[in-house]
Amino acid sequence: MSSTDTTAFRLIVTSACIAGILYVCNVQAKSPETTTNETRGSSAPQVHSSGAGSIPTEHKLSSVNSVPLTGDGKTMHLNVASGDVAPRVLSVGDVSRAERIAQCLVSKRTVTSSRGFVVHTGLYKGKQISVVATLMGFPNMDFVVRELHAVVPGPMAILRLGTCGGLQEHTPVGTVVLCKGAVAVRRNPDAISSPAPYVQSHSLPFSLAEGQGPSIVATPSFPYDISGRCSSHPGLSAIFGDKLREAHCSVHEGVGASADSFYSSQGRASGAWGDRNSAVIPSLTTAGISALEMETFHLLDLARSSMHCESERVYAGAASIVIFNRPSGTSLDSDRLRKLEALAGNAALETLHDFIFP
Ligand code: R1P
Ligand code: URA
């Protein structure tokens, strides 16, 4: 094949894949009963699920002081065993987003767990990739990364594709924010339960430079801890950026913030909870944060922590689709979101496929 033929062939395969995802979206939008794990392509997925998560009565868990495993070698919460997971992983929050993107995999097999995690694994252009529904928040990302890592020998590449709030005027809805790094925003219960002399209402300055330690330490007036920045793997992120741009996504490279709540630590107004959070969004925006979501920081933090162990290191990166623009108060319509999920999902699979472990 000439290089023109090869390019044309790749274009056809990629377009067919995106068309497939969009077709599945439409089918699902019309008939919600089709959102189960049944076959949608030529290859029948093998699905196995169990009551993992609650401790199975027939098994005594081993390794209780590391990653607890059932008698048949499955992890307690994701229900995965050795051979169920590929070293290249795409993590998405939403179960239906994972299922739609996984339509691009052939010889797909699916593992579900009673905790709600879903792991699809199959071949993408000849390489094994897992697409995982990670659900929401730091604790779920922790279960996913640690339990997948426990059953995959050697290094792993993990990308997250999520949705987010855009904090800048130049990150309107529909932008895909490629995350160069992230900080964590956490509500501090000791600070919030102490009487506040006043409530901080305008921005508190902090820097997004790397290696600076905590950016903001919570006080009763501003009861939120903002961590220092943790970075994506530059090589993996650069490929992801190229693939997103090739897919004609509107890409903005920036630093994100991951919050421990969709509400308090994302600066959403509340009457009932006394969140004292009116300075959260101004502070993040003034510091230059582009995207606000709930998992990326923890993924990058675990990847950073794995660096001391080269042979089992996690290489991580992330991007998220802006569904709300906080300065303008606008939101993305669901059709555009589905289309962007398909394009960016395909770009993520391409990235994982092309990434060469150092
Ligand atoms: C909140 O609505 C959820 O959406 C974002 C947040 O991080 C959080 O998980 O990401 P996902 O769309 O990947 O779930
Ligand atoms: N996900 C979040 O966590 N926050 C948003 O505003 C949008 C998506």
XYZ file of C-alpha atoms and ligand atoms in Angstrom:
380
model
C 0.000 0.000 0.000
C 1.306 3.486 -0.810
C 1.370 6.034 2.020
C -1.640 7.770 0.398
C -3.502 4.431 0.412
C -2.552 3.836 4.048
C -3.751 7.310 5.063
C -6.996 6.800 3.140
C -7.462 3.369 4.763
C -6.889 4.825 8.267
C -9.352 7.616 7.506
C -11.998 5.098 6.427
C -11.483 2.917 9.551
C -11.609 5.956 11.859
C -14.703 7.418 10.158
C -16.454 4.044 10.300
C -15.677 3.810 13.996
C -17.001 7.324 14.740
C -20.069 6.650 12.600
C -20.565 3.452 14.616
C -20.464 5.326 17.920
C -22.885 7.958 16.643
C -25.201 5.253 15.302
C -25.207 3.523 18.678
C -25.922 6.895 20.363
C -28.945 7.393 18.154
C -30.194 3.872 18.727
C -29.762 4.344 22.471
C -31.441 7.743 22.452
C -34.447 6.196 20.725
C -34.668 2.916 22.597
C -33.314 3.011 26.127
C -33.935 -0.713 26.508
C -31.001 -1.361 24.171
C -28.452 0.030 26.636
C -27.603 -3.362 28.079
C -24.434 -5.255 27.215
C -25.804 -7.261 24.315
C -23.999 -7.640 20.982
C -24.017 -4.626 18.698
C -21.265 -5.515 16.283
C -19.968 -8.590 14.551
C -18.155 -9.808 17.655
C -20.208 -11.073 20.548
C -19.037 -9.576 23.863
C -18.510 -12.006 26.683
C -20.002 -10.519 29.793
C -19.282 -11.721 33.232
C -20.583 -10.132 36.324
C -20.773 -11.020 39.960
C -21.715 -9.850 43.363
C -18.177 -8.605 43.948
C -18.127 -5.583 46.162
C -20.076 -7.366 48.814
C -17.747 -10.096 50.024
C -18.723 -13.331 48.238
C -19.742 -15.894 50.823
C -18.145 -18.812 48.972
C -14.698 -17.208 49.006
C -12.416 -16.089 51.738
C -10.595 -12.968 50.580
C -6.822 -13.229 50.448
C -4.317 -10.337 50.535
C -6.487 -8.392 52.972
C -3.553 -6.112 53.814
C -2.888 -5.216 50.149
C -5.477 -5.568 47.355
C -8.045 -8.125 48.601
C -8.691 -10.896 46.053
C -11.420 -13.513 45.940
C -10.523 -17.212 45.661
C -10.710 -16.955 41.863
C -8.339 -13.993 41.809
C -10.889 -11.200 41.278
C -10.560 -7.800 42.912
C -13.222 -6.950 45.461
C -14.837 -3.890 43.843
C -14.124 -4.043 40.095
C -14.426 -7.836 39.900
C -11.440 -8.100 37.540
C -8.854 -10.861 37.445
C -5.558 -11.262 35.650
C -6.237 -11.303 31.876
C -9.399 -9.169 32.135
C -7.643 -5.800 31.714
C -5.257 -4.359 29.112
C -2.241 -2.202 30.029
C -3.788 0.605 27.908
C -6.892 2.007 29.618
C -9.430 4.697 28.800
C -11.296 5.815 31.929
C -14.597 7.666 31.534
C -17.085 8.595 34.224
C -20.276 7.541 32.542
C -21.364 3.924 31.964
C -23.116 4.675 28.660
C -20.158 6.740 27.362
C -17.891 3.776 28.089
C -20.239 1.419 26.286
C -20.491 3.637 23.209
C -16.723 4.129 22.913
C -16.166 0.410 23.475
C -18.157 -0.267 20.292
C -14.856 0.463 18.514
C -13.253 -2.610 20.121
C -13.395 -6.009 18.453
C -13.499 -9.370 20.244
C -14.829 -7.370 23.158
C -15.401 -8.873 26.582
C -17.084 -7.029 29.432
C -16.741 -7.375 33.189
C -19.328 -5.750 35.424
C -19.427 -5.506 39.191
C -22.183 -4.965 41.706
C -20.505 -1.668 42.642
C -21.375 -0.351 39.166
C -17.908 -0.371 37.563
C -17.784 -1.728 34.002
C -14.621 -2.839 32.192
C -14.757 -3.481 28.419
C -11.614 -4.959 26.886
C -10.912 -5.741 23.247
C -8.735 -5.068 20.254
C -8.388 -1.631 18.703
C -6.399 -1.830 15.440
C -4.627 -4.899 16.778
C -3.846 -3.704 20.310
C -5.687 -4.632 23.504
C -7.362 -1.626 25.133
C -9.748 -1.461 28.108
C -12.507 1.152 28.315
C -13.616 1.547 31.918
C -16.661 3.242 33.433
C -15.041 4.797 36.507
C -18.137 6.556 37.910
C -17.477 9.755 39.865
C -15.049 11.246 42.326
C -11.622 10.635 43.862
C -12.540 7.413 45.729
C -13.866 5.715 42.584
C -10.804 6.751 40.567
C -8.734 5.272 43.396
C -10.568 1.914 43.169
C -10.166 1.856 39.405
C -6.475 2.688 39.180
C -5.384 0.502 42.096
C -7.516 -2.566 41.238
C -6.711 -2.482 37.519
C -3.030 -2.040 38.343
C -3.211 -5.021 40.713
C -4.136 -7.391 37.857
C -1.976 -5.927 35.051
C 1.697 -6.848 35.074
C 4.133 -4.116 33.997
C 3.528 -0.452 33.157
C 0.151 1.013 32.237
C -1.065 4.007 30.229
C -4.310 5.479 31.556
C -6.208 8.320 29.880
C -9.306 9.977 31.259
C -11.970 11.458 29.018
C -14.551 13.333 31.056
C -16.868 16.302 31.073
C -16.205 19.512 32.985
C -17.194 23.062 33.720
C -15.199 25.639 31.729
C -13.966 28.486 33.942
C -12.622 30.932 31.380
C -14.407 32.990 28.741
C -12.056 31.390 26.189
C -13.214 27.866 27.165
C -16.813 27.978 25.904
C -19.063 24.912 25.855
C -17.846 22.324 23.351
C -14.166 23.059 24.026
C -12.055 19.988 24.805
C -9.646 20.934 27.573
C -6.430 18.949 27.290
C -5.206 18.786 30.838
C -1.505 19.627 31.264
C -1.966 19.228 35.005
C -4.480 19.581 37.803
C -4.908 20.820 41.355
C -7.297 19.344 43.934
C -9.998 21.398 45.691
C -11.286 19.861 48.901
C -13.847 21.042 51.444
C -12.198 20.988 54.860
C -14.671 19.814 57.534
C -12.686 21.233 60.479
C -12.527 24.680 58.888
C -16.192 24.625 57.917
C -17.311 23.584 61.373
C -15.394 26.479 63.005
C -16.985 29.925 63.363
C -15.843 32.264 60.576
C -14.929 35.901 61.433
C -15.996 36.813 57.876
C -16.660 34.929 54.621
C -14.059 35.362 51.877
C -15.958 36.487 48.808
C -13.356 37.587 46.286
C -10.470 35.659 44.810
C -7.536 34.357 46.817
C -4.345 34.320 44.727
C -2.338 31.139 44.134
C 0.192 29.867 41.612
C -0.080 26.968 39.175
C 3.670 26.388 39.059
C 4.788 22.818 39.745
C 6.375 21.594 42.982
C 5.099 24.430 45.194
C 3.273 22.414 47.879
C -0.273 23.378 48.878
C -1.623 26.405 47.067
C -4.227 27.403 49.646
C -4.721 26.031 53.154
C -8.322 26.155 54.385
C -9.415 28.674 57.007
C -12.886 29.153 58.537
C -13.356 32.124 56.143
C -12.410 30.042 53.081
C -12.860 26.396 54.170
C -11.278 24.818 51.066
C -7.824 23.305 50.634
C -6.328 23.788 47.180
C -3.373 21.524 46.482
C -0.279 22.162 44.423
C -0.287 21.144 40.780
C 0.239 17.590 39.566
C 1.165 17.128 35.861
C 0.077 14.825 33.035
C 2.707 12.720 31.267
C 3.974 15.125 28.572
C 4.484 12.452 25.880
C 1.070 10.838 26.317
C -0.577 14.247 26.517
C 1.137 15.484 23.350
C -0.198 12.505 21.361
C -3.682 13.043 22.828
C -3.563 16.723 21.783
C -2.528 15.798 18.215
C -5.260 13.175 17.917
C -7.930 15.540 19.287
C -6.897 18.230 16.793
C -6.844 15.684 13.929
C -10.424 14.835 14.951
C -11.269 18.570 14.555
C -12.023 19.082 18.248
C -11.605 22.628 19.521
C -8.699 21.966 21.899
C -7.532 24.222 24.712
C -4.430 23.164 26.656
C -4.663 24.188 30.277
C -4.536 23.269 33.938
C -7.660 21.808 35.519
C -9.020 21.549 39.037
C -10.605 18.392 40.457
C -13.084 18.942 43.250
C -14.267 16.542 45.947
C -17.877 17.637 45.382
C -19.931 18.710 42.381
C -21.463 21.307 44.685
C -19.558 22.914 47.578
C -16.011 22.739 46.218
C -17.222 23.680 42.730
C -18.638 26.938 44.103
C -22.308 26.137 43.481
C -24.597 28.270 45.612
C -26.393 26.588 48.483
C -28.583 27.776 51.287
C -28.764 24.684 53.423
C -25.140 23.693 53.882
C -23.378 26.932 54.773
C -20.649 26.113 52.268
C -18.888 29.531 52.397
C -17.818 28.903 48.814
C -18.402 32.224 47.033
C -14.631 32.754 46.523
C -14.000 29.295 45.023
C -14.735 30.083 41.364
C -13.155 33.585 41.403
C -9.962 32.119 42.925
C -9.713 29.271 40.387
C -10.511 31.565 37.459
C -8.002 34.232 38.487
C -5.278 31.596 38.896
C -5.935 30.532 35.262
C -7.678 27.179 35.828
C -9.533 26.139 32.652
C -11.612 23.117 33.650
C -13.362 21.957 36.805
C -14.283 18.295 37.281
C -13.835 15.508 39.832
C -11.209 12.830 39.027
C -8.219 13.992 36.973
C -6.102 15.179 39.915
C -6.328 11.809 41.640
C -5.361 9.914 38.482
C -2.338 12.185 37.971
C -1.423 11.976 41.658
C -1.410 8.153 41.590
C 0.615 8.210 38.364
C 3.127 10.556 40.025
C 3.281 8.248 43.064
C 4.024 5.253 40.818
C 7.115 6.912 39.313
C 9.468 5.363 41.871
C 8.629 1.929 40.438
C 9.610 2.181 36.750
C 8.625 -1.408 35.901
C 5.022 -0.884 37.110
C 4.675 2.801 36.424
C 1.393 4.434 35.373
C 1.577 7.011 32.556
C -1.478 9.262 32.733
C -3.186 12.061 30.875
C -6.660 13.564 30.605
C -9.014 15.720 28.610
C -12.523 16.904 29.331
C -15.367 18.299 27.286
C -16.753 21.616 28.543
C -20.491 21.119 29.167
C -21.041 24.262 31.261
C -19.312 27.602 30.891
C -19.398 29.139 34.347
C -18.697 32.808 33.391
C -21.523 32.913 30.821
C -23.865 30.397 32.482
C -24.291 28.426 29.208
C -24.590 24.655 28.760
C -23.868 22.192 25.929
C -26.801 20.433 24.270
C -26.858 16.653 24.460
C -26.521 16.043 20.688
C -23.305 18.049 20.541
C -22.044 16.274 23.627
C -22.655 12.833 22.057
C -20.827 13.894 18.882
C -17.878 15.266 20.845
C -17.741 12.147 23.012
C -17.474 10.071 19.833
C -14.721 12.228 18.309
C -12.732 12.622 21.513
C -13.313 8.964 22.459
C -11.856 7.885 19.159
C -8.905 10.264 19.631
C -8.292 8.688 23.043
C -8.264 5.160 21.582
C -5.874 6.329 18.845
C -3.608 7.852 21.518
C -3.515 4.698 23.612
C -2.859 2.650 20.480
C 0.093 4.818 19.382
C 1.683 5.374 22.813
C 5.018 3.612 23.136
C 5.933 2.704 26.710
C 9.333 4.348 27.460
C -20.128 15.130 37.434
O -21.244 15.425 36.679
C -19.215 14.131 36.744
O -18.881 14.614 35.413
C -17.486 14.774 35.269
C -16.997 14.928 36.703
O -15.642 14.711 36.815
C -17.891 13.994 37.463
O -17.466 12.667 37.399
O -16.817 13.753 34.581
P -17.471 12.498 33.832
O -18.366 13.064 32.764
O -16.346 11.705 33.249
O -18.225 11.692 34.863
N -18.482 17.870 35.745
C -18.193 18.551 36.865
O -17.626 17.986 37.801
N -18.537 19.847 36.937
C -19.164 20.487 35.947
O -19.484 21.675 36.084
C -19.467 19.762 34.766
C -19.114 18.439 34.705
